[in-house]
Amino acid sequence: MKKTKGMRKAIIGFLIVGTVVALSACGKSSKSDSQGTAASFSIKDRYTPSKTTPAWKLDKKKNTKLTWYINADWLKLNFGEDLVTAQIKKDLNIDVKIVTGDDTKLNTMFAGGDLPDIITLTDFNSSAAKTANKWAQPLTTLANKYDPYFNKVANEQTMNWFQLKDGKTYGYPNFSNTTQDYKDNIMPVNTNFIIREDVLKALGDDAKFDTPEHFQATMKLIKQKFPDLLPFGFNPVTTTTGSLGAPLQDWLGVPLETKEGKFYDRDTDPDYLTWVKTLNKVYRDGNITDDSFADDGPTFDEKVESGKYATILFDGISGSQAHLQNFKNANPNGTYVPLDGPQSTEGRTIGLNQTGLSGWMINYVTNNAKDPAKAIQLFTYLMDKQGQILTRYGVEGKTFQYNAEGKIEMLPAITKLQTENPTEYSKKYRLSEILFFTHDRTNTYAVQPENSLTKMQEWGRGKLKPHYIIENIQPDSGTSEARSYDAIEKNWQTSLISMLRAKNDTEFKQTLADYQSFRKENDWSAIVKEQNKKMKDNQKRLDLSTDDQ
Amino acid sequence: MKSERVKRPAKMWKQKFTEKALKFMAQWRLQGMVLPGIAFMFIFTYIPIYGVIIAFKHYTITDTIAGAPWVGLDNFKVILGDRYFMEAVVNTLGISLLKLAVGFFIPVILAIMIFELKDGPFKKIVQTISYLPHFLSWIILGGMLISWLSTSGLLNQLLLGIGLIKQGNNHLLAANQYWLIAVLSDVWKEAGWGTILYLATMAKIDPTYYEAARIDGATKWTQITQITLPFLTPIISLNLILNVSNLLGSNLDQTLVLMNSQNSAKSEVINSYVYRMGLTQGDFSYATAVGLGISLISMVLLLITNTVTKKMNDGESVIF
Amino acid sequence: MKQKTGKTVRENRLFNFLNLALLVVFTLIVIVPIWNVVVSSFTSSTALADGHSIFWSQDFTLQNYQKVFADTSIWRAFGISIAKTVVGAFTHVLFCAMVAYGLSKKHLVGRGFYTRFGVITLYFGGGMIPYYLLIRSLGLLDSFWVYIIPGMLSYYDVIILMNFFRDVPASLEESAKIDGASDWTIFTKIFLPLSKPALATITLFNGVAQWNDFMTAKMFITNQNLYPLQMKIYEIIVQSQTKGFDNAALTNSVVQSSSKGVQLATIIVTTVPILVIYPLLQRYFISGMMVGAVKE
């Protein structure tokens, strides 16, 4: 009794302390310093903005220091100590302090009220990106005030895509691929059905994967001829559906939307489910190993590198270029080659996904930017062709040269350093590391060197299809729909894997039925409604640009 | 009698206060050793505690703590109304209780066994080796477990060799084996590390006790139960209190590496659930609300175990 | 009597034999997988995937270690780690011991309040954001002292030390008091020397925690010259976890995804220093204390 009384006293004491401190903290943090810097800032005595010349060429102000926060952990560099950043430093007369971190760190910055000048986010769908109007400056306003040339280098379709509800665009992404980019085939495919060349040769005319029946039979044959290999592999599925979810649906050409432009339930598409069932049969034949459902990323990579799988439905294949190359180097006779693989049972055409308009990372100039003119100049500089080439290939004569056709060719010494001492190469040049404004179109400026992916990429030409309409249509985080959506996603992942591992047809059917009733119990109709709304918004944004296409 | 009791306290209190104050002044040296610690805890723990108010707010990444709108108990309602959260609670309790049942006493036994070894290189080597697994992070250990438990992994090869099974299974896909895997791998990782505190406690036992016992012809077993264990009781109680009060916490790293689609119904624990629902979605309010709830429950568990273990320690509490 | 002793001796022999046998088995259970880790760290990733390099490397290579040490700044980080571990553990154990000594005295005024005040810190905290704001207002951002000062006291360690101090015979303290020794003298001259096993344990716990900690650096340090070893290691591990670089053009340059072998090598690199230091502390709790020497 005595103890609990003391306990109560202590708890009350701590609550009082907490409240007092909370109140004092409230008083402190209400000060607003966000607008002060922007209001008093002027470029009158520095330069006159021009529509035809980028402002960084006009602005002669020296030694501006910018802080650039990147919400990703992996980039660590001292600005100006390598070829790329030294060039940026020289051209713009700026010094940049690069700070990296995760969401918690970003959060502390907002909470503390001391935002850096530039912020790069990694998720267009995050709440920080969705409320950018609260903390970032509209890019067009900045451009008109300090650097009208920006409007020339910014892609209109991308700008429209990133409009917030107020009709303004605050962030500009990297790797945003427009309709034109898809038309011009500038990006390689990232999904492939690949097979070991020696296996393919051994199979000869029996190498048929097109129909479910052929697929199942060929897998049996592989097992017969190569008992040490795993006939069929796919990306790790411990927490995602890997390549057996959306990528397989794309492979079979499952529609993105209904004819009326409404949400299409791709997961229960009959064509797709026929193939899932086929894979289940392959599993029951013992030609998909259970380990494939438990392996994590590094384990999968190791298996790829040692050629354990006879065939793989591979999504994100570019990320495994090194692993495939290592396998190729170790086995000159047994490299992987692409095949057409499974075909739609309904005669649909393949339509693979690549990065869409949303791109990958998004860059913002914050309200706290001490020198917003320099910040937007940096944006323009990096988005312009010159900056694209610099960050990707370096400096002419130092790291690359133009060949007879006017294409960029890396100097042999540089390529050699890259393969022999990647750390040194990275430290000295930082090529492709300042990629926050890089776009896939930059690839077309250069000669593409032959590597383990060349054949896969050649196979994929013309097989991409923009998925704009279904980009970012999941419910906003923090809402009850989002929680249900999460639960459903997780249930789908479990269900799909359970279907693939089903012991018989009844179990397969039951799992699917359970999943469908699970959706019904969890607000599926509300989620579909939300998704339809978002698809409509996407269409609206896309329509803004159709005149120019 | 009654009126006296009503009247006296005011005076008593004053007198008591003066007494206390005098005593306080008299022991200023001792107070001077404790108060810096209290001040330290005030600054580094109590001042930031106002952050828990975001459990009662709708707080997003771009808000200040003060600026976020109040939502009362909404976050708690969401948590309690969520049956997947409750599933995670069941798993957490199941795994933690099993870890407690199996993992709590193994370090004690192990420590006594090491203590009973003759001084010499073997003793040092055993002890040194025993704590090494502690340094394998779960990311690493998880990766190794995935391969050891795979269809052609170490475990299956072993079982096949003995003839217990005919065909290898992937044990991580078997949901009903997950708790066992989680508990055993955790025990393997931490048992040796857990002995250190017990060994340190035994190191201060006066060797003459054992000599006397030996002269009396006491067996090793008697020595352990009559001398060693009584010395260990306070530390065992202390560890028990802290372990029990942490029943709802931890397991995050382990779960994140070992969880997969097929075992998630048995492997999802509170922390991994919050990690997915809260932090990866930037929903800090949600995570804080869960954290606050866990803190309160932990406190209650602490008070309960404290009362229970007091009996083992002659009525004295080991934490207060 | 004699017979009884004989039986006891036999029983004890059996006990010692069983004890030894069980510990050998235990050691094997621990060492086999650990050995596998060591072997794997010296094996190329292709050979690792084959799964045959369990007790002996099928394709011995130093490549994994070369990758770990490729970044020369790792040596500076090593120095920072050593500095923060030594300074941190030393100040931590002294501060905790001082507070614990005071709290171990039953006659301390306000003791009930103090201990409850402390226990609450074990379970309640305000989360990262207010903590960050606090660290910032204390001027500890981007300072070496952020490794030391906030970690100086842990109430968990105070409780452990408090329990150890309670076991010191009261007679020792009384006789010292009669000789006119102050609390401080009693603490430093009697309690600290008598509690070496406990102090060694806390030093070890805290030292290992300091050594392994990278969150502090991740949250509060932007100056790379102040990064500890674990932060470098974290970068190596994170790199291997960072997937989803979808752009073929970038693969090679940005993420040289580190293989399992590299991850294991980093673990070995960070654990070896502890293995080297360990015996210094181990002797305090592995063999019985010479209590007799300090006895009255």
Coordinates of N, CA and C in Angstrom, one line a residue, chain B residues 20 23-24 27 29-31 33-38 40-52 59 65 110 113-114 116-117 119 122-124 126-137 139-140 143-144 148 154 188 193 196-197 199-201 203-204 206-207 216-220 224 234-235 238-239 242 245-246 284 292 295-296 298-299 302 316-320, chain C residues 8 11-12 15-16 19-20 22-24 26-27 29-31 33-34 36-37 54 95 98-99 101-103 105-109 111 114-121 123-126 129-131 133-134 138 149-150 152-153 155-156 159-160 162-164 166-167 182-184 187 197 201 204-205 208 237 241 260 263-264 267 271 274-275 278 282 284-289 291 295:
Chain B
K20 N 13.1 15.9 8.7 CA 13.6 15.4 7.4 C 14.6 16.4 6.8
K23 N 17.8 16.2 8.6 CA 18.5 15.0 8.2 C 19.1 15.1 6.8
F24 N 18.3 15.8 6.0 CA 18.7 16.0 4.6 C 20.0 16.8 4.6
Q27 N 23.0 14.9 5.8 CA 23.6 13.9 4.8 C 23.9 14.5 3.5
R29 N 26.4 15.2 1.9 CA 27.4 14.5 1.0 C 26.7 13.4 0.2
L30 N 25.9 12.6 0.9 CA 25.2 11.5 0.2 C 24.2 12.1 -0.8
Q31 N 23.5 13.1 -0.4 CA 22.5 13.7 -1.3 C 23.2 14.3 -2.5
M33 N 25.6 13.1 -4.0 CA 25.9 12.0 -4.9 C 24.7 11.6 -5.7
V34 N 23.6 11.7 -5.1 CA 22.3 11.2 -5.7 C 21.7 12.3 -6.6
L35 N 21.7 13.5 -6.1 CA 21.0 14.6 -6.8 C 21.4 14.8 -8.3
P36 N 22.7 14.8 -8.5 CA 23.1 14.9 -9.9 C 22.5 13.9 -10.9
G37 N 22.3 12.7 -10.3 CA 21.6 11.6 -11.1 C 20.2 12.0 -11.4
I38 N 19.5 12.5 -10.3 CA 18.1 12.9 -10.4 C 18.0 14.0 -11.5
F40 N 20.0 14.7 -13.8 CA 20.3 14.1 -15.2 C 19.0 13.5 -15.8
M41 N 18.4 12.7 -14.9 CA 17.2 12.0 -15.4 C 16.1 13.0 -15.8
F42 N 16.0 14.0 -15.0 CA 15.0 15.1 -15.2 C 15.2 15.7 -16.6
I43 N 16.5 16.0 -16.9 CA 16.8 16.7 -18.2 C 16.6 15.7 -19.3
F44 N 17.2 14.5 -19.3 CA 17.2 13.7 -20.5 C 16.0 12.8 -20.6
T45 N 15.2 12.6 -19.6 CA 14.0 11.8 -19.8 C 12.8 12.5 -19.5
Y46 N 12.7 13.3 -18.5 CA 11.4 13.9 -18.1 C 11.1 15.1 -19.0
I47 N 12.1 15.9 -19.4 CA 11.8 17.1 -20.2 C 11.2 16.6 -21.6
P48 N 11.8 15.6 -22.2 CA 11.2 15.2 -23.5 C 9.9 14.5 -23.4
I49 N 9.5 14.2 -22.2 CA 8.3 13.3 -22.0 C 7.0 14.0 -22.6
Y50 N 7.1 15.3 -22.7 CA 5.9 16.0 -23.3 C 5.5 15.5 -24.7
G51 N 6.5 14.8 -25.3 CA 6.3 14.3 -26.6 C 5.1 13.2 -26.7
V52 N 4.8 12.7 -25.5 CA 3.7 11.7 -25.5 C 2.4 12.3 -25.9
Y59 N -0.9 13.7 -35.7 CA 0.4 14.4 -36.0 C 1.0 13.8 -37.3
I65 N 4.9 19.6 -32.8 CA 4.1 18.9 -31.8 C 3.0 19.8 -31.3
L110 N 23.6 -22.1 -16.8 CA 24.8 -22.0 -17.5 C 25.9 -21.3 -16.6
M113 N 27.1 -23.6 -14.0 CA 27.9 -24.6 -14.5 C 29.3 -24.1 -14.8
I114 N 29.4 -22.9 -15.4 CA 30.7 -22.3 -15.7 C 31.4 -22.0 -14.4
E116 N 31.2 -23.5 -11.6 CA 31.7 -24.8 -11.0 C 32.9 -25.4 -11.7
L117 N 33.2 -24.9 -12.8 CA 34.5 -25.4 -13.5 C 35.7 -24.9 -12.7
D119 N 39.2 -23.2 -12.2 CA 39.8 -22.1 -12.9 C 40.8 -22.6 -13.9
F122 N 40.1 -23.6 -19.9 CA 38.9 -24.1 -20.4 C 37.7 -23.2 -20.0
K123 N 37.8 -22.9 -18.7 CA 36.7 -22.0 -18.1 C 36.6 -20.7 -18.9
K124 N 37.8 -20.1 -19.1 CA 37.8 -18.8 -19.8 C 37.3 -19.0 -21.2
V126 N 35.3 -21.4 -22.5 CA 33.9 -21.6 -22.6 C 33.1 -20.3 -22.4
Q127 N 33.5 -19.6 -21.4 CA 32.8 -18.3 -21.1 C 32.9 -17.4 -22.3
T128 N 34.1 -17.2 -22.9 CA 34.3 -16.3 -24.0 C 33.4 -16.7 -25.2
I129 N 33.5 -18.0 -25.5 CA 32.7 -18.5 -26.7 C 31.2 -18.3 -26.5
S130 N 30.8 -18.5 -25.2 CA 29.4 -18.5 -25.0 C 28.7 -17.1 -25.3
Y131 N 29.5 -16.0 -25.2 CA 28.8 -14.7 -25.4 C 28.9 -14.3 -26.9
L132 N 29.7 -15.0 -27.7 CA 29.9 -14.5 -29.1 C 28.6 -14.3 -29.9
P133 N 27.7 -15.3 -29.8 CA 26.5 -15.1 -30.6 C 25.8 -13.7 -30.4
H134 N 26.0 -13.2 -29.2 CA 25.4 -11.9 -28.9 C 25.7 -10.8 -29.9
F135 N 26.9 -11.0 -30.5 CA 27.4 -9.9 -31.4 C 26.9 -10.1 -32.9
L136 N 26.2 -11.2 -33.1 CA 25.6 -11.3 -34.5 C 24.3 -10.6 -34.5
S137 N 24.2 -9.6 -35.3 CA 22.9 -8.8 -35.3 C 21.9 -9.7 -36.0
I139 N 20.0 -9.1 -38.4 CA 20.0 -9.1 -39.9 C 20.9 -10.2 -40.4
I140 N 22.1 -10.4 -39.7 CA 23.0 -11.4 -40.1 C 22.4 -12.8 -39.7
G143 N 19.6 -14.0 -41.8 CA 20.1 -14.6 -43.1 C 20.6 -16.0 -43.0
M144 N 21.3 -16.2 -41.9 CA 21.9 -17.5 -41.7 C 20.8 -18.5 -41.3
W148 N 19.9 -22.1 -42.9 CA 20.0 -23.3 -42.1 C 18.7 -24.0 -42.0
L154 N 21.1 -26.9 -43.1 CA 21.8 -27.7 -42.1 C 20.8 -28.6 -41.3
W188 N 19.7 -19.2 -28.0 CA 21.0 -19.5 -28.5 C 21.9 -18.2 -28.6
W193 N 25.5 -14.4 -23.1 CA 25.6 -13.0 -22.7 C 24.9 -12.8 -21.3
I196 N 26.7 -13.3 -17.8 CA 27.8 -12.4 -17.2 C 27.4 -11.8 -15.9
L197 N 26.2 -11.3 -15.8 CA 25.7 -10.7 -14.6 C 25.7 -11.7 -13.4
L199 N 27.6 -14.4 -13.2 CA 29.0 -14.7 -12.9 C 29.6 -13.6 -12.0
A200 N 29.3 -12.4 -12.3 CA 29.8 -11.3 -11.5 C 29.3 -11.4 -10.1
T201 N 28.0 -11.8 -10.0 CA 27.5 -11.9 -8.6 C 28.1 -13.0 -7.9
A203 N 31.1 -14.1 -8.3 CA 32.5 -13.8 -8.1 C 32.7 -13.2 -6.7
K204 N 31.7 -12.6 -6.2 CA 31.9 -11.9 -4.9 C 31.5 -12.8 -3.7
D206 N 32.2 -15.2 -0.9 CA 33.4 -15.5 -0.2 C 33.7 -17.0 -0.3
P207 N 34.9 -17.4 -0.9 CA 35.2 -18.8 -1.1 C 35.2 -19.6 0.2
D216 N 32.4 -30.0 5.6 CA 31.2 -30.7 6.2 C 30.8 -31.8 5.3
G217 N 31.4 -32.0 4.2 CA 31.0 -33.1 3.3 C 29.8 -32.8 2.5
A218 N 29.5 -31.6 2.2 CA 28.3 -31.2 1.4 C 28.6 -31.6 -0.1
T219 N 27.6 -32.1 -0.8 CA 27.8 -32.4 -2.2 C 27.8 -31.1 -3.0
K220 N 28.2 -31.2 -4.2 CA 28.2 -30.0 -5.1 C 26.7 -29.4 -5.1
I224 N 25.4 -25.8 -4.3 CA 24.7 -24.9 -5.2 C 23.4 -24.4 -4.6
P234 N 18.7 -12.1 -5.4 CA 18.3 -10.7 -5.7 C 18.5 -10.4 -7.2
I235 N 19.6 -10.9 -7.8 CA 19.8 -10.6 -9.2 C 18.8 -11.3 -10.1
L238 N 15.7 -9.4 -9.8 CA 15.8 -8.2 -10.6 C 15.6 -8.4 -12.1
N239 N 16.3 -9.5 -12.6 CA 16.2 -9.8 -14.0 C 14.7 -10.2 -14.3
L242 N 12.5 -7.2 -14.6 CA 12.7 -6.4 -15.8 C 12.2 -7.2 -17.0
S245 N 8.3 -7.3 -17.1 CA 7.7 -6.0 -17.4 C 8.0 -5.6 -18.9
N246 N 8.9 -6.3 -19.5 CA 9.1 -6.1 -20.9 C 8.5 -7.1 -21.8
F284 N 3.1 8.9 -36.8 CA 3.8 8.9 -35.5 C 2.9 8.8 -34.3
L292 N 2.8 4.3 -25.6 CA 2.4 4.8 -24.3 C 1.6 3.7 -23.6
S295 N 4.0 1.2 -22.2 CA 4.7 1.7 -21.0 C 3.8 1.5 -19.8
L296 N 2.5 1.9 -19.9 CA 1.7 1.8 -18.8 C 1.5 0.3 -18.3
S298 N 3.6 -2.1 -18.9 CA 4.9 -2.5 -18.3 C 5.0 -2.1 -16.9
M299 N 4.6 -0.9 -16.6 CA 4.7 -0.4 -15.2 C 3.9 -1.2 -14.3
L302 N 5.5 -4.5 -13.7 CA 6.7 -4.3 -12.8 C 6.3 -4.3 -11.4
E316 N 12.4 -7.5 1.0 CA 13.0 -6.3 0.4 C 12.8 -6.3 -1.1
S317 N 12.6 -5.1 -1.6 CA 12.4 -4.9 -3.0 C 13.8 -4.7 -3.6
V318 N 14.0 -5.3 -4.8 CA 15.3 -5.2 -5.4 C 15.4 -3.9 -6.3
I319 N 14.2 -3.4 -6.6 CA 14.3 -2.2 -7.5 C 14.0 -0.9 -6.8
F320 N 13.3 -0.9 -5.7 CA 13.0 0.3 -5.0 C 13.9 0.5 -3.8
Chain C
T8 N 30.3 -38.6 -1.2 CA 30.3 -37.2 -1.6 C 31.3 -37.0 -2.7
E11 N 30.1 -38.6 -5.8 CA 29.0 -37.7 -6.4 C 29.6 -36.5 -7.0
N12 N 30.5 -35.9 -6.4 CA 31.1 -34.6 -6.9 C 31.9 -34.9 -8.2
F15 N 29.4 -35.2 -10.8 CA 28.9 -33.8 -11.1 C 29.9 -33.1 -12.0
N16 N 31.2 -33.2 -11.6 CA 32.2 -32.4 -12.4 C 32.3 -33.0 -13.8
N19 N 29.1 -32.0 -15.7 CA 29.2 -30.5 -15.9 C 30.1 -30.2 -17.1
L20 N 31.3 -30.9 -17.1 CA 32.2 -30.7 -18.1 C 31.7 -31.1 -19.5
L22 N 28.5 -31.5 -20.4 CA 27.5 -30.6 -20.9 C 28.0 -29.3 -21.5
L23 N 29.0 -28.8 -20.8 CA 29.6 -27.5 -21.3 C 30.3 -27.7 -22.6
V24 N 30.9 -28.9 -22.8 CA 31.5 -29.1 -24.1 C 30.5 -29.1 -25.2
F26 N 27.6 -27.7 -25.1 CA 27.1 -26.4 -25.2 C 28.0 -25.5 -26.1
T27 N 29.3 -25.6 -25.8 CA 30.3 -24.9 -26.5 C 30.3 -25.2 -28.0
I29 N 27.6 -26.4 -29.7 CA 26.4 -25.8 -30.3 C 26.6 -24.3 -30.6
V30 N 27.4 -23.6 -29.8 CA 27.6 -22.2 -30.1 C 28.7 -22.1 -31.1
I31 N 29.7 -22.8 -31.0 CA 30.9 -22.5 -31.9 C 30.7 -23.0 -33.3
P33 N 28.1 -22.9 -35.5 CA 27.5 -21.8 -36.3 C 28.5 -20.6 -36.4
I34 N 29.1 -20.3 -35.3 CA 30.0 -19.1 -35.3 C 31.2 -19.4 -36.3
N36 N 31.1 -21.3 -38.8 CA 30.5 -21.1 -40.1 C 30.5 -19.7 -40.6
V37 N 30.2 -18.8 -39.6 CA 30.2 -17.3 -39.9 C 31.6 -16.9 -40.3
I54 N 30.7 -25.1 -45.4 CA 30.2 -25.0 -44.0 C 31.3 -25.0 -43.0
F95 N 29.6 7.5 -12.8 CA 28.4 8.2 -12.5 C 27.3 7.3 -11.9
M98 N 28.2 6.2 -8.4 CA 28.0 7.2 -7.4 C 26.5 7.4 -7.0
V99 N 25.7 7.4 -8.0 CA 24.2 7.6 -7.7 C 23.8 6.3 -7.0
Y101 N 25.4 4.3 -5.1 CA 25.9 4.2 -3.8 C 24.9 5.0 -2.8
G102 N 24.6 6.2 -3.3 CA 23.7 7.0 -2.5 C 22.4 6.3 -2.3
L103 N 21.9 5.8 -3.3 CA 20.5 5.2 -3.3 C 20.5 3.9 -2.5
K105 N 21.7 3.4 0.3 CA 21.6 3.7 1.8 C 20.2 3.9 2.2
K106 N 19.7 3.0 3.1 CA 18.3 3.0 3.5 C 17.9 4.3 4.2
H107 N 18.9 5.0 4.8 CA 18.5 6.2 5.6 C 18.5 7.5 4.7
L108 N 18.7 7.3 3.4 CA 18.8 8.5 2.6 C 17.4 9.1 2.5
V109 N 17.3 10.4 2.8 CA 16.1 11.2 2.8 C 15.6 11.3 1.3
R111 N 14.6 8.8 -0.5 CA 15.0 7.6 -1.3 C 13.8 7.0 -2.0
Y114 N 13.2 9.1 -5.0 CA 14.2 8.9 -6.0 C 14.1 7.6 -6.8
T115 N 13.9 6.5 -6.1 CA 13.9 5.3 -6.8 C 12.7 5.2 -7.8
R116 N 11.5 5.7 -7.4 CA 10.4 5.7 -8.2 C 10.6 6.7 -9.4
F117 N 11.2 7.8 -9.1 CA 11.6 8.7 -10.2 C 12.4 8.0 -11.2
G118 N 13.3 7.2 -10.8 CA 14.3 6.5 -11.7 C 13.6 5.4 -12.4
V119 N 12.7 4.6 -11.8 CA 12.1 3.5 -12.4 C 11.3 3.9 -13.6
I120 N 10.6 5.1 -13.4 CA 9.8 5.6 -14.5 C 10.6 5.8 -15.8
T121 N 11.9 6.2 -15.6 CA 12.7 6.5 -16.8 C 13.0 5.2 -17.6
Y123 N 10.7 3.1 -18.4 CA 9.5 2.8 -19.3 C 9.0 3.9 -20.1
F124 N 9.2 5.1 -19.6 CA 8.6 6.3 -20.3 C 9.6 7.1 -21.0
G125 N 9.3 7.6 -22.2 CA 10.1 8.5 -22.9 C 9.3 9.3 -23.8
G126 N 9.8 10.4 -24.3 CA 9.0 11.3 -25.1 C 9.1 11.0 -26.6
I129 N 11.4 13.0 -31.4 CA 11.4 14.4 -31.8 C 11.7 15.4 -30.6
P130 N 11.0 15.2 -29.5 CA 11.4 16.1 -28.4 C 12.8 15.9 -27.9
Y131 N 13.3 14.6 -28.0 CA 14.6 14.3 -27.6 C 15.6 15.1 -28.5
L133 N 15.1 17.8 -30.1 CA 15.0 19.2 -29.8 C 15.8 19.5 -28.5
L134 N 15.8 18.6 -27.6 CA 16.5 18.8 -26.4 C 18.0 18.8 -26.7
L138 N 20.7 21.8 -26.1 CA 21.9 21.7 -25.3 C 23.2 21.9 -26.1
I149 N 27.7 12.4 -23.0 CA 26.8 13.0 -22.0 C 25.4 12.4 -21.8
P150 N 24.7 12.3 -22.9 CA 23.3 11.7 -22.7 C 23.3 10.2 -22.2
M152 N 25.4 9.0 -20.0 CA 26.2 8.8 -18.7 C 25.4 8.0 -17.6
L153 N 24.1 8.1 -17.7 CA 23.4 7.4 -16.6 C 22.3 6.5 -17.2
Y155 N 19.3 4.0 -15.6 CA 18.8 3.6 -14.3 C 18.9 2.1 -14.1
Y156 N 18.8 1.4 -15.2 CA 18.9 0.0 -15.1 C 20.3 -0.4 -14.4
I159 N 20.3 0.3 -10.7 CA 19.6 -0.7 -9.9 C 20.6 -1.9 -9.7
I160 N 21.3 -2.3 -10.7 CA 22.2 -3.4 -10.5 C 23.3 -3.1 -9.5
M162 N 23.2 -0.8 -7.2 CA 22.6 -0.6 -5.9 C 22.5 -2.0 -5.2
N163 N 22.1 -3.0 -5.9 CA 22.0 -4.3 -5.3 C 23.3 -4.9 -4.9
F164 N 24.3 -4.6 -5.7 CA 25.7 -5.0 -5.3 C 26.2 -4.3 -4.1
R166 N 24.5 -3.1 -1.7 CA 23.7 -3.5 -0.5 C 24.4 -4.8 0.1
D167 N 25.1 -5.5 -0.7 CA 25.7 -6.8 -0.1 C 27.0 -6.6 0.6
S182 N 34.6 10.0 5.4 CA 33.4 10.6 4.9 C 32.7 9.6 3.9
D183 N 31.5 9.9 3.5 CA 30.8 9.1 2.6 C 31.6 8.9 1.3
W184 N 32.2 10.0 0.9 CA 33.0 9.9 -0.4 C 34.1 8.9 -0.3
F187 N 33.0 5.4 -0.2 CA 32.6 5.0 -1.5 C 33.8 4.6 -2.4
P197 N 33.7 -6.8 -9.6 CA 33.0 -7.6 -10.5 C 31.8 -6.9 -11.1
T201 N 31.3 -5.6 -14.9 CA 30.1 -6.0 -15.7 C 29.4 -4.8 -16.4
L204 N 31.5 -3.5 -19.1 CA 31.3 -4.3 -20.3 C 30.0 -4.0 -21.0
F205 N 28.9 -4.1 -20.2 CA 27.6 -3.8 -20.8 C 27.6 -2.5 -21.6
V208 N 30.0 -2.2 -24.6 CA 29.5 -2.9 -25.8 C 28.4 -2.1 -26.4
I237 N 25.8 -2.4 -44.4 CA 24.6 -3.2 -44.3 C 23.4 -2.6 -45.1
Q241 N 20.8 -3.7 -48.2 CA 19.3 -3.8 -48.0 C 18.6 -2.9 -49.0
K260 N 26.5 -11.2 -48.7 CA 26.4 -11.8 -47.4 C 27.9 -11.9 -46.8
Q263 N 28.9 -8.6 -45.4 CA 28.2 -8.4 -44.1 C 28.9 -9.2 -43.0
L264 N 29.2 -10.4 -43.3 CA 29.8 -11.2 -42.2 C 31.2 -10.7 -41.9
I267 N 30.9 -7.9 -39.5 CA 30.6 -8.4 -38.1 C 31.9 -8.8 -37.4
T271 N 33.7 -7.2 -34.1 CA 33.7 -8.0 -32.9 C 35.1 -8.3 -32.4
I274 N 36.4 -6.3 -29.4 CA 35.8 -6.6 -28.1 C 36.5 -7.9 -27.6
L275 N 36.7 -8.8 -28.5 CA 37.4 -10.1 -28.1 C 38.8 -9.8 -27.5
Y278 N 38.2 -8.1 -24.0 CA 37.4 -8.8 -23.1 C 38.2 -9.4 -21.9
Q282 N 37.2 -9.7 -18.1 CA 36.7 -11.1 -17.7 C 37.2 -11.6 -16.4
Y284 N 37.7 -10.3 -13.8 CA 37.0 -9.8 -12.6 C 35.8 -10.6 -12.2
F285 N 35.2 -11.2 -13.2 CA 34.0 -11.9 -12.8 C 34.1 -13.4 -13.2
I286 N 35.2 -13.9 -13.8 CA 35.2 -15.3 -14.1 C 35.8 -16.1 -12.9
S287 N 36.7 -15.5 -12.2 CA 37.2 -16.3 -11.0 C 36.9 -15.5 -9.7
G288 N 36.8 -16.3 -8.7 CA 36.4 -15.7 -7.4 C 37.2 -14.6 -7.0
M289 N 36.6 -13.6 -6.3 CA 37.4 -12.4 -5.9 C 38.2 -12.8 -4.7
V291 N 38.3 -11.9 -1.8 CA 37.6 -11.0 -0.8 C 38.4 -10.9 0.5
K295 N 39.1 -8.0 3.5 CA 38.3 -8.2 4.8 C 39.0 -7.6 5.9

